[in-house]
Amino acid sequence: MNVLLVYAHPEPKSLNGSLKDFAVKRLEAAGHQVQVSDLYAMDWKASLDADDSFGRPADARFDPSQDSKRAFKEGRQRQDIVLEQEKLLWADTVILQFPLWWFSMPAILKGWVERVYAYGFAYGVGEHSDARWGDRYGEGTLAGKRAMLIVTTGGWESHYSPRGINGPIDDVLFPIQHGVLFYPGFDVLPPFVIYRTSRMDEARFSATCEALGQRLDDLWETAPIAFRPQNSGAYDIPQLTLRDEIAADQTGFAAHIKQATHSL
Amino acid sequence: MNVLLVYAHPEPKSLNGSLKDFAVKRLEAAGHQVQVSDLYAMDWKASLDADDSFGRPADARFDPSQDSKRAFKEGRQRQDIVLEQEKLLWADTVILQFPLWWFSMPAILKGWVERVYAYGFAYGVGEHSDARWGDRYGEGTLAGKRAMLIVTTGGWESHYSPRGINGPIDDVLFPIQHGVLFYPGFDVLPPFVIYRTSRMDEARFSATCEALGQRLDDLWETAPIAFRPQNSGAYDIPQLTLRDEIAADQTGFAAHIKQATHSL
């Protein structure tokens, strides 16, 4: 299998750096092909702007989505963007690894999403009408591939528990797991989260690697998060609200995940 | 009053650009002092890295928070960071204005948060012990100031409604409003959100400006979102989970907002 690891930490000699090295070795030892996009090492351009395509008139008004659409369609995207899109198409599984900074991904990784996720590639795919709202949330260019987050955070697990002050980790990560990964079609595996990173000694690091290694061994058997596909009848279109009979009376992020049915 | 507008859109001749110009004029006409941090125009450095402080040994291992702490304490921060911190201290109200890209702020603005929010300035403030978990979530350097988001999005309002496929807008913005703004002390006003930006004609633009103008006129009278302060008894410390009697049985982001009490 082909695995793309998109990695965003500025220091190779960090916990994240060590975990990344471990993950690559583990995957390669299992016979997988691995590519790493080490965004800091690549000096990745974080800010989406008019320079992301070439051949556009210098005085033309820049429209982030329309310019992206034209550049993608006409082959006028910057080469760094094209290369990352090719890696995504090559991969069977994509792992995003990053420290949680201010309750989201680092800017350099956010900028990777914004620039690589072109109109026509990751959004604006498929028929858009009042009867069909594109191929997204379970369909799209990246459908059939798997994705997973590896996230480190200084906070304690309890701070991210259902009643923890930072909000539940599943909700904190929802805009990424549902909005960035499920949106263009990925099946999203449960995240691998490492809390309280300041308390990492050798024994805990070993145990963390063991647990991560198991997750990597199980990449192709792990059940994805059961996000509801947009175009399978759960949503009214074009309002894109859950139909009354789906998760009746439930609101919020969790309503977009199918619950296991309990039979008698 | 002093207002800082932190603005993140690459095209001056965009809807965001027009709304920014309108907001500045409206605030100045009301007699306020306004500073704008136009991040794209400033060519803001988005990625946090070892170059954010000077005077550190070239071969030293870079630790994002410990390096930030030392640089802030010892006056070795890059000048672009210092200038933004000074603007934050100067401001009575801070407005963040941006298009919602992939369910969060643009990378360039995320990088402004990561770099300007130094250790000792926006986090790591106050006593940290098992009895007190710092001055944050309602206390901190920026306490007593107000903050508000102005956000544009292509999606429809129903897509961000309580049962909408993108998740409720209050939850989508929670990591920013609670995690980025309330955390260092801001009182956070309800956001001003403009949906379905592709359908913006002159009449709707006028109505939008009128509504935004009213919000700007009312900046100092609008009631903030009632996020629960960390250190006022609602949370157990150091677990930082809501005490059993607070929002009993409630979980998720909304539990961290005080509900209006209903008297008989």
mmCIF file of N, CA and C in Angstrom, chain A residues 10-11 13-14 40 46-49 61-62 64 101-108 110-111 113-114 117 122-123 133 136-137 156 158-159 161-168 171-172 175 178-179 183 230 235 238-244 246-247 249-253 256, chain B residues 10-11 13-14 40 46-49 61-62 64 101-108 110-111 113-114 117 122-123 133 136-137 156 158-159 161-168 171-172 175 178-180 183 230 235 238-244 246-247 249-253 256:
data_model
loop_
_atom_site.group_PDB
_atom_site.id
_atom_site.type_symbol
_atom_site.label_atom_id
_atom_site.label_comp_id
_atom_site.label_asym_id
_atom_site.label_seq_id
_atom_site.Cartn_x
_atom_site.Cartn_y
_atom_site.Cartn_z
ATOM 1 N N PRO A 10 8.322 22.145 13.274
ATOM 2 C CA PRO A 10 9.546 22.836 12.844
ATOM 3 C C PRO A 10 10.840 22.193 13.333
ATOM 4 N N GLU A 11 10.786 21.273 14.302
ATOM 5 C CA GLU A 11 12.020 20.763 14.901
ATOM 6 C C GLU A 11 12.133 19.242 14.738
ATOM 7 N N LYS A 13 14.245 17.248 16.039
ATOM 8 C CA LYS A 13 14.556 16.583 17.312
ATOM 9 C C LYS A 13 13.469 16.840 18.345
ATOM 10 N N SER A 14 12.223 16.731 17.928
ATOM 11 C CA SER A 14 11.078 16.929 18.819
ATOM 12 C C SER A 14 10.353 15.596 18.988
ATOM 13 N N TYR A 40 7.746 21.898 6.960
ATOM 14 C CA TYR A 40 8.777 22.862 7.368
ATOM 15 C C TYR A 40 10.072 22.643 6.585
ATOM 16 N N ALA A 46 2.834 28.942 2.862
ATOM 17 C CA ALA A 46 1.608 28.727 3.636
ATOM 18 C C ALA A 46 0.423 29.548 3.135
ATOM 19 N N SER A 47 0.680 30.702 2.551
ATOM 20 C CA SER A 47 -0.432 31.614 2.245
ATOM 21 C C SER A 47 -0.916 31.472 0.813
ATOM 22 N N LEU A 48 -2.180 31.163 0.659
ATOM 23 C CA LEU A 48 -2.832 31.095 -0.650
ATOM 24 C C LEU A 48 -2.932 32.502 -1.221
ATOM 25 N N ASP A 49 -2.462 32.685 -2.468
ATOM 26 C CA ASP A 49 -2.584 34.017 -3.084
ATOM 27 C C ASP A 49 -2.500 33.912 -4.605
ATOM 28 N N ARG A 61 -8.390 40.951 -11.032
ATOM 29 C CA ARG A 61 -8.893 40.761 -9.681
ATOM 30 C C ARG A 61 -8.712 39.293 -9.321
ATOM 31 N N PHE A 62 -8.167 39.030 -8.146
ATOM 32 C CA PHE A 62 -7.916 37.649 -7.722
ATOM 33 C C PHE A 62 -9.125 37.106 -6.976
ATOM 34 N N PRO A 64 -10.122 33.725 -5.041
ATOM 35 C CA PRO A 64 -9.494 32.486 -4.575
ATOM 36 C C PRO A 64 -10.093 31.228 -5.209
ATOM 37 N N TRP A 101 -2.082 23.375 17.813
ATOM 38 C CA TRP A 101 -1.757 24.751 18.201
ATOM 39 C C TRP A 101 -3.037 25.580 18.148
ATOM 40 N N TRP A 102 -3.393 26.147 19.256
ATOM 41 C CA TRP A 102 -4.608 26.959 19.333
ATOM 42 C C TRP A 102 -5.812 26.212 18.741
ATOM 43 N N PHE A 103 -5.902 24.931 19.163
ATOM 44 C CA PHE A 103 -7.094 24.115 18.895
ATOM 45 C C PHE A 103 -7.314 23.810 17.422
ATOM 46 N N SER A 104 -6.234 23.862 16.641
ATOM 47 C CA SER A 104 -6.330 23.494 15.231
ATOM 48 C C SER A 104 -4.945 23.089 14.726
ATOM 49 N N MET A 105 -4.829 22.882 13.441
ATOM 50 C CA MET A 105 -3.550 22.519 12.859
ATOM 51 C C MET A 105 -2.651 23.753 12.727
ATOM 52 N N PRO A 106 -1.323 23.572 12.703
ATOM 53 C CA PRO A 106 -0.420 24.708 12.477
ATOM 54 C C PRO A 106 -0.718 25.395 11.143
ATOM 55 N N ALA A 107 -0.447 26.691 11.085
ATOM 56 C CA ALA A 107 -0.732 27.484 9.886
ATOM 57 C C ALA A 107 -0.113 26.856 8.639
ATOM 58 N N ILE A 108 1.090 26.325 8.750
ATOM 59 C CA ILE A 108 1.761 25.792 7.555
ATOM 60 C C ILE A 108 0.978 24.608 6.969
ATOM 61 N N LYS A 110 -2.391 24.186 7.509
ATOM 62 C CA LYS A 110 -3.640 24.774 7.018
ATOM 63 C C LYS A 110 -3.425 25.327 5.613
ATOM 64 N N GLY A 111 -2.273 25.944 5.406
ATOM 65 C CA GLY A 111 -1.958 26.491 4.084
ATOM 66 C C GLY A 111 -1.733 25.390 3.045
ATOM 67 N N VAL A 113 -3.493 22.603 3.042
ATOM 68 C CA VAL A 113 -4.875 22.258 2.692
ATOM 69 C C VAL A 113 -5.436 23.290 1.716
ATOM 70 N N GLU A 114 -5.308 24.563 2.072
ATOM 71 C CA GLU A 114 -5.926 25.613 1.246
ATOM 72 C C GLU A 114 -5.389 25.623 -0.183
ATOM 73 N N TYR A 117 -5.848 21.753 -2.019
ATOM 74 C CA TYR A 117 -7.253 21.397 -2.201
ATOM 75 C C TYR A 117 -7.901 22.351 -3.214
ATOM 76 N N ALA A 122 -10.580 19.079 -4.865
ATOM 77 C CA ALA A 122 -11.104 18.693 -3.553
ATOM 78 C C ALA A 122 -12.463 19.311 -3.251
ATOM 79 N N TYR A 123 -12.834 20.331 -4.003
ATOM 80 C CA TYR A 123 -14.188 20.887 -3.881
ATOM 81 C C TYR A 123 -14.627 21.332 -5.269
ATOM 82 N N TRP A 133 -25.729 18.282 -4.607
ATOM 83 C CA TRP A 133 -24.820 19.314 -4.128
ATOM 84 C C TRP A 133 -23.380 18.838 -4.214
ATOM 85 N N ARG A 136 -19.250 15.278 -2.482
ATOM 86 C CA ARG A 136 -18.500 15.679 -1.290
ATOM 87 C C ARG A 136 -19.084 14.985 -0.068
ATOM 88 N N TYR A 137 -18.383 15.076 1.047
ATOM 89 C CA TYR A 137 -18.779 14.390 2.271
ATOM 90 C C TYR A 137 -19.053 12.919 1.977
ATOM 91 N N TRP A 156 -4.138 18.058 29.098
ATOM 92 C CA TRP A 156 -4.426 16.730 29.632
ATOM 93 C C TRP A 156 -5.615 16.128 28.893
ATOM 94 N N SER A 158 -8.185 14.897 30.249
ATOM 95 C CA SER A 158 -9.438 15.354 30.881
ATOM 96 C C SER A 158 -9.866 16.727 30.365
ATOM 97 N N HIS A 159 -8.881 17.553 29.970
ATOM 98 C CA HIS A 159 -9.222 18.887 29.437
ATOM 99 C C HIS A 159 -9.992 18.783 28.124
ATOM 100 N N SER A 161 -12.011 16.051 27.503
ATOM 101 C CA SER A 161 -13.039 15.027 27.725
ATOM 102 C C SER A 161 -14.415 15.638 27.451
ATOM 103 N N PRO A 162 -15.480 14.837 27.502
ATOM 104 C CA PRO A 162 -16.811 15.363 27.140
ATOM 105 C C PRO A 162 -17.200 16.641 27.894
ATOM 106 N N ARG A 163 -16.745 16.805 29.150
ATOM 107 C CA ARG A 163 -17.051 18.020 29.904
ATOM 108 C C ARG A 163 -15.785 18.827 30.202
ATOM 109 N N GLY A 164 -14.721 18.572 29.457
ATOM 110 C CA GLY A 164 -13.470 19.295 29.659
ATOM 111 C C GLY A 164 -13.506 20.700 29.062
ATOM 112 N N ILE A 165 -12.696 21.594 29.621
ATOM 113 C CA ILE A 165 -12.787 23.027 29.296
ATOM 114 C C ILE A 165 -12.431 23.335 27.840
ATOM 115 N N ASN A 166 -11.580 22.519 27.225
ATOM 116 C CA ASN A 166 -11.199 22.795 25.832
ATOM 117 C C ASN A 166 -12.221 22.293 24.824
ATOM 118 N N GLY A 167 -13.217 21.570 25.326
ATOM 119 C CA GLY A 167 -14.170 20.916 24.431
ATOM 120 C C GLY A 167 -13.717 19.487 24.163
ATOM 121 N N PRO A 168 -14.655 18.591 23.852
ATOM 122 C CA PRO A 168 -14.299 17.191 23.587
ATOM 123 C C PRO A 168 -13.381 17.107 22.371
ATOM 124 N N ASP A 171 -14.940 16.856 18.997
ATOM 125 C CA ASP A 171 -15.522 18.092 18.465
ATOM 126 C C ASP A 171 -14.425 19.066 18.018
ATOM 127 N N VAL A 172 -13.333 19.132 18.782
ATOM 128 C CA VAL A 172 -12.223 20.014 18.390
ATOM 129 C C VAL A 172 -11.687 19.595 17.019
ATOM 130 N N PRO A 175 -13.880 19.835 12.577
ATOM 131 C CA PRO A 175 -13.668 20.629 11.349
ATOM 132 C C PRO A 175 -12.553 20.068 10.465
ATOM 133 N N HIS A 178 -14.015 15.875 9.578
ATOM 134 C CA HIS A 178 -15.221 15.903 8.741
ATOM 135 C C HIS A 178 -15.051 16.928 7.621
ATOM 136 N N GLY A 179 -14.566 18.118 7.962
ATOM 137 C CA GLY A 179 -14.556 19.236 7.019
ATOM 138 C C GLY A 179 -13.397 19.212 6.029
ATOM 139 N N TYR A 183 -14.803 15.430 3.607
ATOM 140 C CA TYR A 183 -15.350 16.287 2.540
ATOM 141 C C TYR A 183 -14.906 15.850 1.130
ATOM 142 N N GLN A 230 -23.265 12.662 2.354
ATOM 143 C CA GLN A 230 -24.224 13.714 1.987
ATOM 144 C C GLN A 230 -25.320 13.211 1.067
ATOM 145 N N TYR A 235 -29.782 13.705 4.168
ATOM 146 C CA TYR A 235 -29.914 15.172 4.153
ATOM 147 C C TYR A 235 -30.922 15.627 3.099
ATOM 148 N N PRO A 238 -31.540 21.319 -1.389
ATOM 149 C CA PRO A 238 -30.226 21.917 -1.148
ATOM 150 C C PRO A 238 -30.005 22.474 0.265
ATOM 151 N N GLN A 239 -30.974 22.345 1.169
ATOM 152 C CA GLN A 239 -30.765 22.915 2.512
ATOM 153 C C GLN A 239 -29.597 22.261 3.235
ATOM 154 N N LEU A 240 -29.421 20.943 2.945
ATOM 155 C CA LEU A 240 -28.346 20.175 3.577
ATOM 156 C C LEU A 240 -28.465 20.119 5.084
ATOM 157 N N THR A 241 -29.714 19.992 5.524
ATOM 158 C CA THR A 241 -29.978 19.704 6.934
ATOM 159 C C THR A 241 -30.421 18.244 7.036
ATOM 160 N N LEU A 242 -30.162 17.658 8.182
ATOM 161 C CA LEU A 242 -30.569 16.268 8.402
ATOM 162 C C LEU A 242 -32.078 16.148 8.267
ATOM 163 N N ARG A 243 -32.543 15.112 7.591
ATOM 164 C CA ARG A 243 -33.982 14.872 7.484
ATOM 165 C C ARG A 243 -34.538 14.585 8.868
ATOM 166 N N ASP A 244 -35.789 14.936 9.052
ATOM 167 C CA ASP A 244 -36.391 14.871 10.388
ATOM 168 C C ASP A 244 -36.209 13.525 11.075
ATOM 169 N N ILE A 246 -33.827 11.401 10.769
ATOM 170 C CA ILE A 246 -32.434 11.015 11.013
ATOM 171 C C ILE A 246 -31.949 11.682 12.301
ATOM 172 N N ALA A 247 -31.461 10.912 13.239
ATOM 173 C CA ALA A 247 -30.956 11.439 14.512
ATOM 174 C C ALA A 247 -31.939 12.473 15.057
ATOM 175 N N ASP A 249 -34.183 15.078 16.668
ATOM 176 C CA ASP A 249 -33.992 15.983 17.805
ATOM 177 C C ASP A 249 -32.536 16.185 18.196
ATOM 178 N N GLN A 250 -31.605 15.540 17.511
ATOM 179 C CA GLN A 250 -30.196 15.742 17.841
ATOM 180 C C GLN A 250 -29.656 16.928 17.053
ATOM 181 N N THR A 251 -28.748 17.695 17.655
ATOM 182 C CA THR A 251 -28.109 18.803 16.953
ATOM 183 C C THR A 251 -26.602 18.714 17.194
ATOM 184 N N GLY A 252 -25.843 19.485 16.421
ATOM 185 C CA GLY A 252 -24.403 19.556 16.655
ATOM 186 C C GLY A 252 -23.621 18.533 15.850
ATOM 187 N N PHE A 253 -22.302 18.569 16.036
ATOM 188 C CA PHE A 253 -21.396 17.737 15.234
ATOM 189 C C PHE A 253 -21.764 16.254 15.300
ATOM 190 N N HIS A 256 -23.916 14.066 12.919
ATOM 191 C CA HIS A 256 -23.460 13.684 11.582
ATOM 192 C C HIS A 256 -22.685 12.369 11.584
ATOM 193 N N PRO B 10 -6.762 38.049 0.374
ATOM 194 C CA PRO B 10 -5.695 38.443 -0.567
ATOM 195 C C PRO B 10 -6.093 39.504 -1.591
ATOM 196 N N GLU B 11 -7.386 39.800 -1.755
ATOM 197 C CA GLU B 11 -7.813 40.691 -2.843
ATOM 198 C C GLU B 11 -8.563 41.911 -2.289
ATOM 199 N N LYS B 13 -10.130 44.144 -3.903
ATOM 200 C CA LYS B 13 -11.405 44.359 -4.607
ATOM 201 C C LYS B 13 -12.333 43.159 -4.442
ATOM 202 N N SER B 14 -12.427 42.664 -3.235
ATOM 203 C CA SER B 14 -13.304 41.532 -2.917
ATOM 204 C C SER B 14 -14.412 42.007 -1.994
ATOM 205 N N TYR B 40 -2.271 40.149 4.339
ATOM 206 C CA TYR B 40 -1.731 39.910 2.995
ATOM 207 C C TYR B 40 -0.922 41.107 2.516
ATOM 208 N N ALA B 46 3.673 33.565 7.842
ATOM 209 C CA ALA B 46 2.613 32.741 8.434
ATOM 210 C C ALA B 46 3.148 31.617 9.317
ATOM 211 N N SER B 47 4.343 31.137 9.035
ATOM 212 C CA SER B 47 4.806 29.926 9.725
ATOM 213 C C SER B 47 5.688 30.247 10.932
ATOM 214 N N LEU B 48 5.284 29.771 12.075
ATOM 215 C CA LEU B 48 6.058 29.897 13.307
ATOM 216 C C LEU B 48 7.302 29.021 13.204
ATOM 217 N N ASP B 49 8.471 29.608 13.466
ATOM 218 C CA ASP B 49 9.694 28.795 13.426
ATOM 219 C C ASP B 49 10.801 29.458 14.243
ATOM 220 N N ARG B 61 18.239 23.106 19.758
ATOM 221 C CA ARG B 61 16.962 22.471 19.464
ATOM 222 C C ARG B 61 15.858 23.516 19.647
ATOM 223 N N PHE B 62 14.958 23.615 18.675
ATOM 224 C CA PHE B 62 13.899 24.621 18.742
ATOM 225 C C PHE B 62 12.672 24.043 19.446
ATOM 226 N N PRO B 64 8.939 25.241 20.336
ATOM 227 C CA PRO B 64 8.027 26.350 20.030
ATOM 228 C C PRO B 64 7.594 27.139 21.272
ATOM 229 N N TRP B 101 -12.306 29.437 5.380
ATOM 230 C CA TRP B 101 -11.708 28.496 4.430
ATOM 231 C C TRP B 101 -11.547 27.159 5.120
ATOM 232 N N TRP B 102 -12.140 26.130 4.590
ATOM 233 C CA TRP B 102 -12.055 24.796 5.184
ATOM 234 C C TRP B 102 -12.385 24.847 6.673
ATOM 235 N N PHE B 103 -13.463 25.563 6.970
ATOM 236 C CA PHE B 103 -14.074 25.558 8.307
ATOM 237 C C PHE B 103 -13.187 26.159 9.385
ATOM 238 N N SER B 104 -12.284 27.045 8.971
ATOM 239 C CA SER B 104 -11.459 27.754 9.940
ATOM 240 C C SER B 104 -10.920 29.026 9.304
ATOM 241 N N MET B 105 -10.036 29.707 10.006
ATOM 242 C CA MET B 105 -9.462 30.936 9.471
ATOM 243 C C MET B 105 -8.392 30.605 8.431
ATOM 244 N N PRO B 106 -8.116 31.541 7.502
ATOM 245 C CA PRO B 106 -7.028 31.326 6.546
ATOM 246 C C PRO B 106 -5.694 31.119 7.268
ATOM 247 N N ALA B 107 -4.806 30.354 6.632
ATOM 248 C CA ALA B 107 -3.508 30.036 7.224
ATOM 249 C C ALA B 107 -2.760 31.298 7.659
ATOM 250 N N ILE B 108 -2.831 32.369 6.875
ATOM 251 C CA ILE B 108 -2.057 33.572 7.201
ATOM 252 C C ILE B 108 -2.522 34.163 8.536
ATOM 253 N N LYS B 110 -4.109 32.289 10.945
ATOM 254 C CA LYS B 110 -3.729 31.295 11.953
ATOM 255 C C LYS B 110 -2.274 31.523 12.363
ATOM 256 N N GLY B 111 -1.436 31.839 11.384
ATOM 257 C CA GLY B 111 -0.034 32.098 11.680
ATOM 258 C C GLY B 111 0.175 33.387 12.460
ATOM 259 N N VAL B 113 -1.954 34.370 14.779
ATOM 260 C CA VAL B 113 -2.272 33.931 16.143
ATOM 261 C C VAL B 113 -1.070 33.190 16.744
ATOM 262 N N GLU B 114 -0.551 32.218 16.018
ATOM 263 C CA GLU B 114 0.522 31.386 16.557
ATOM 264 C C GLU B 114 1.758 32.196 16.918
ATOM 265 N N TYR B 117 0.733 35.396 19.626
ATOM 266 C CA TYR B 117 0.273 34.888 20.929
ATOM 267 C C TYR B 117 1.430 34.176 21.639
ATOM 268 N N ALA B 122 0.030 35.533 25.729
ATOM 269 C CA ALA B 122 -1.343 35.034 25.545
ATOM 270 C C ALA B 122 -1.569 33.675 26.197
ATOM 271 N N TYR B 123 -0.504 32.990 26.526
ATOM 272 C CA TYR B 123 -0.635 31.735 27.299
ATOM 273 C C TYR B 123 0.555 31.647 28.236
ATOM 274 N N TRP B 133 -4.743 27.047 37.362
ATOM 275 C CA TRP B 133 -4.267 26.677 36.042
ATOM 276 C C TRP B 133 -4.090 27.911 35.158
ATOM 277 N N ARG B 136 -6.371 32.336 32.344
ATOM 278 C CA ARG B 136 -6.840 32.060 30.989
ATOM 279 C C ARG B 136 -8.329 31.767 31.012
ATOM 280 N N TYR B 137 -8.923 31.710 29.838
ATOM 281 C CA TYR B 137 -10.378 31.539 29.713
ATOM 282 C C TYR B 137 -11.099 32.558 30.601
ATOM 283 N N TRP B 156 -24.619 28.102 2.622
ATOM 284 C CA TRP B 156 -25.880 28.710 3.013
ATOM 285 C C TRP B 156 -26.008 28.709 4.535
ATOM 286 N N SER B 158 -28.445 27.598 6.184
ATOM 287 C CA SER B 158 -28.997 26.298 6.628
ATOM 288 C C SER B 158 -27.908 25.230 6.747
ATOM 289 N N HIS B 159 -26.844 25.362 5.928
ATOM 290 C CA HIS B 159 -25.755 24.378 6.003
ATOM 291 C C HIS B 159 -25.021 24.473 7.348
ATOM 292 N N SER B 161 -26.710 25.470 10.187
ATOM 293 C CA SER B 161 -27.759 25.533 11.206
ATOM 294 C C SER B 161 -27.568 24.366 12.181
ATOM 295 N N PRO B 162 -28.369 24.307 13.251
ATOM 296 C CA PRO B 162 -28.144 23.264 14.263
ATOM 297 C C PRO B 162 -28.073 21.841 13.702
ATOM 298 N N ARG B 163 -28.807 21.565 12.618
ATOM 299 C CA ARG B 163 -28.749 20.228 12.006
ATOM 300 C C ARG B 163 -28.146 20.284 10.596
ATOM 301 N N GLY B 164 -27.441 21.349 10.291
ATOM 302 C CA GLY B 164 -26.822 21.503 8.973
ATOM 303 C C GLY B 164 -25.557 20.675 8.833
ATOM 304 N N ILE B 165 -25.248 20.302 7.598
ATOM 305 C CA ILE B 165 -24.182 19.327 7.351
ATOM 306 C C ILE B 165 -22.795 19.815 7.760
ATOM 307 N N ASN B 166 -22.566 21.124 7.728
ATOM 308 C CA ASN B 166 -21.239 21.642 8.100
ATOM 309 C C ASN B 166 -21.050 21.752 9.608
ATOM 310 N N GLY B 167 -22.130 21.514 10.350
ATOM 311 C CA GLY B 167 -22.095 21.757 11.794
ATOM 312 C C GLY B 167 -22.597 23.158 12.093
ATOM 313 N N PRO B 168 -23.163 23.351 13.291
ATOM 314 C CA PRO B 168 -23.687 24.674 13.667
ATOM 315 C C PRO B 168 -22.567 25.710 13.669
ATOM 316 N N ASP B 171 -20.567 26.150 16.781
ATOM 317 C CA ASP B 171 -19.596 25.096 17.072
ATOM 318 C C ASP B 171 -18.380 25.199 16.151
ATOM 319 N N VAL B 172 -18.632 25.522 14.875
ATOM 320 C CA VAL B 172 -17.515 25.680 13.943
ATOM 321 C C VAL B 172 -16.572 26.784 14.431
ATOM 322 N N PRO B 175 -13.663 26.875 18.427
ATOM 323 C CA PRO B 175 -12.215 26.855 18.661
ATOM 324 C C PRO B 175 -11.568 28.236 18.506
ATOM 325 N N HIS B 178 -13.753 30.734 21.574
ATOM 326 C CA HIS B 178 -13.435 30.291 22.936
ATOM 327 C C HIS B 178 -11.929 30.043 23.070
ATOM 328 N N GLY B 179 -11.357 29.342 22.085
ATOM 329 C CA GLY B 179 -9.980 28.879 22.201
ATOM 330 C C GLY B 179 -8.929 29.919 21.863
ATOM 331 N N VAL B 180 -9.259 30.864 20.971
ATOM 332 C CA VAL B 180 -8.279 31.890 20.580
ATOM 333 C C VAL B 180 -8.597 33.236 21.236
ATOM 334 N N TYR B 183 -9.691 32.707 25.584
ATOM 335 C CA TYR B 183 -8.529 32.132 26.284
ATOM 336 C C TYR B 183 -7.593 33.204 26.858
ATOM 337 N N GLN B 230 -12.697 30.148 33.694
ATOM 338 C CA GLN B 230 -12.057 28.946 34.238
ATOM 339 C C GLN B 230 -11.953 28.989 35.761
ATOM 340 N N TYR B 235 -15.231 24.912 37.267
ATOM 341 C CA TYR B 235 -14.386 23.776 36.867
ATOM 342 C C TYR B 235 -13.594 23.226 38.052
ATOM 343 N N PRO B 238 -7.003 20.283 38.978
ATOM 344 C CA PRO B 238 -6.482 20.560 37.628
ATOM 345 C C PRO B 238 -7.159 19.798 36.485
ATOM 346 N N GLN B 239 -8.181 18.986 36.782
ATOM 347 C CA GLN B 239 -8.802 18.214 35.690
ATOM 348 C C GLN B 239 -9.429 19.121 34.631
ATOM 349 N N LEU B 240 -9.925 20.287 35.116
ATOM 350 C CA LEU B 240 -10.572 21.260 34.228
ATOM 351 C C LEU B 240 -11.786 20.688 33.515
ATOM 352 N N THR B 241 -12.524 19.892 34.257
ATOM 353 C CA THR B 241 -13.836 19.448 33.790
ATOM 354 C C THR B 241 -14.892 20.216 34.582
ATOM 355 N N LEU B 242 -16.048 20.397 33.969
ATOM 356 C CA LEU B 242 -17.136 21.093 34.647
ATOM 357 C C LEU B 242 -17.515 20.340 35.919
ATOM 358 N N ARG B 243 -17.739 21.066 37.002
ATOM 359 C CA ARG B 243 -18.184 20.419 38.234
ATOM 360 C C ARG B 243 -19.562 19.801 38.005
ATOM 361 N N ASP B 244 -19.833 18.729 38.742
ATOM 362 C CA ASP B 244 -21.050 17.949 38.487
ATOM 363 C C ASP B 244 -22.317 18.805 38.447
ATOM 364 N N ILE B 246 -22.711 21.864 37.549
ATOM 365 C CA ILE B 246 -22.749 22.881 36.488
ATOM 366 C C ILE B 246 -23.206 22.226 35.189
ATOM 367 N N ALA B 247 -24.244 22.759 34.564
ATOM 368 C CA ALA B 247 -24.758 22.189 33.312
ATOM 369 C C ALA B 247 -24.835 20.674 33.411
ATOM 370 N N ASP B 249 -25.124 16.899 33.296
ATOM 371 C CA ASP B 249 -25.393 15.945 32.211
ATOM 372 C C ASP B 249 -25.169 16.525 30.817
ATOM 373 N N GLN B 250 -24.768 17.784 30.718
ATOM 374 C CA GLN B 250 -24.519 18.356 29.393
ATOM 375 C C GLN B 250 -23.070 18.090 28.998
ATOM 376 N N THR B 251 -22.843 17.853 27.697
ATOM 377 C CA THR B 251 -21.475 17.687 27.207
ATOM 378 C C THR B 251 -21.302 18.549 25.968
ATOM 379 N N GLY B 252 -20.041 18.701 25.541
ATOM 380 C CA GLY B 252 -19.787 19.421 24.291
ATOM 381 C C GLY B 252 -19.561 20.898 24.497
ATOM 382 N N PHE B 253 -19.332 21.607 23.397
ATOM 383 C CA PHE B 253 -18.966 23.022 23.437
ATOM 384 C C PHE B 253 -19.988 23.875 24.191
ATOM 385 N N HIS B 256 -20.077 25.028 27.903
ATOM 386 C CA HIS B 256 -19.159 26.046 28.423
ATOM 387 C C HIS B 256 -19.715 27.458 28.297
#
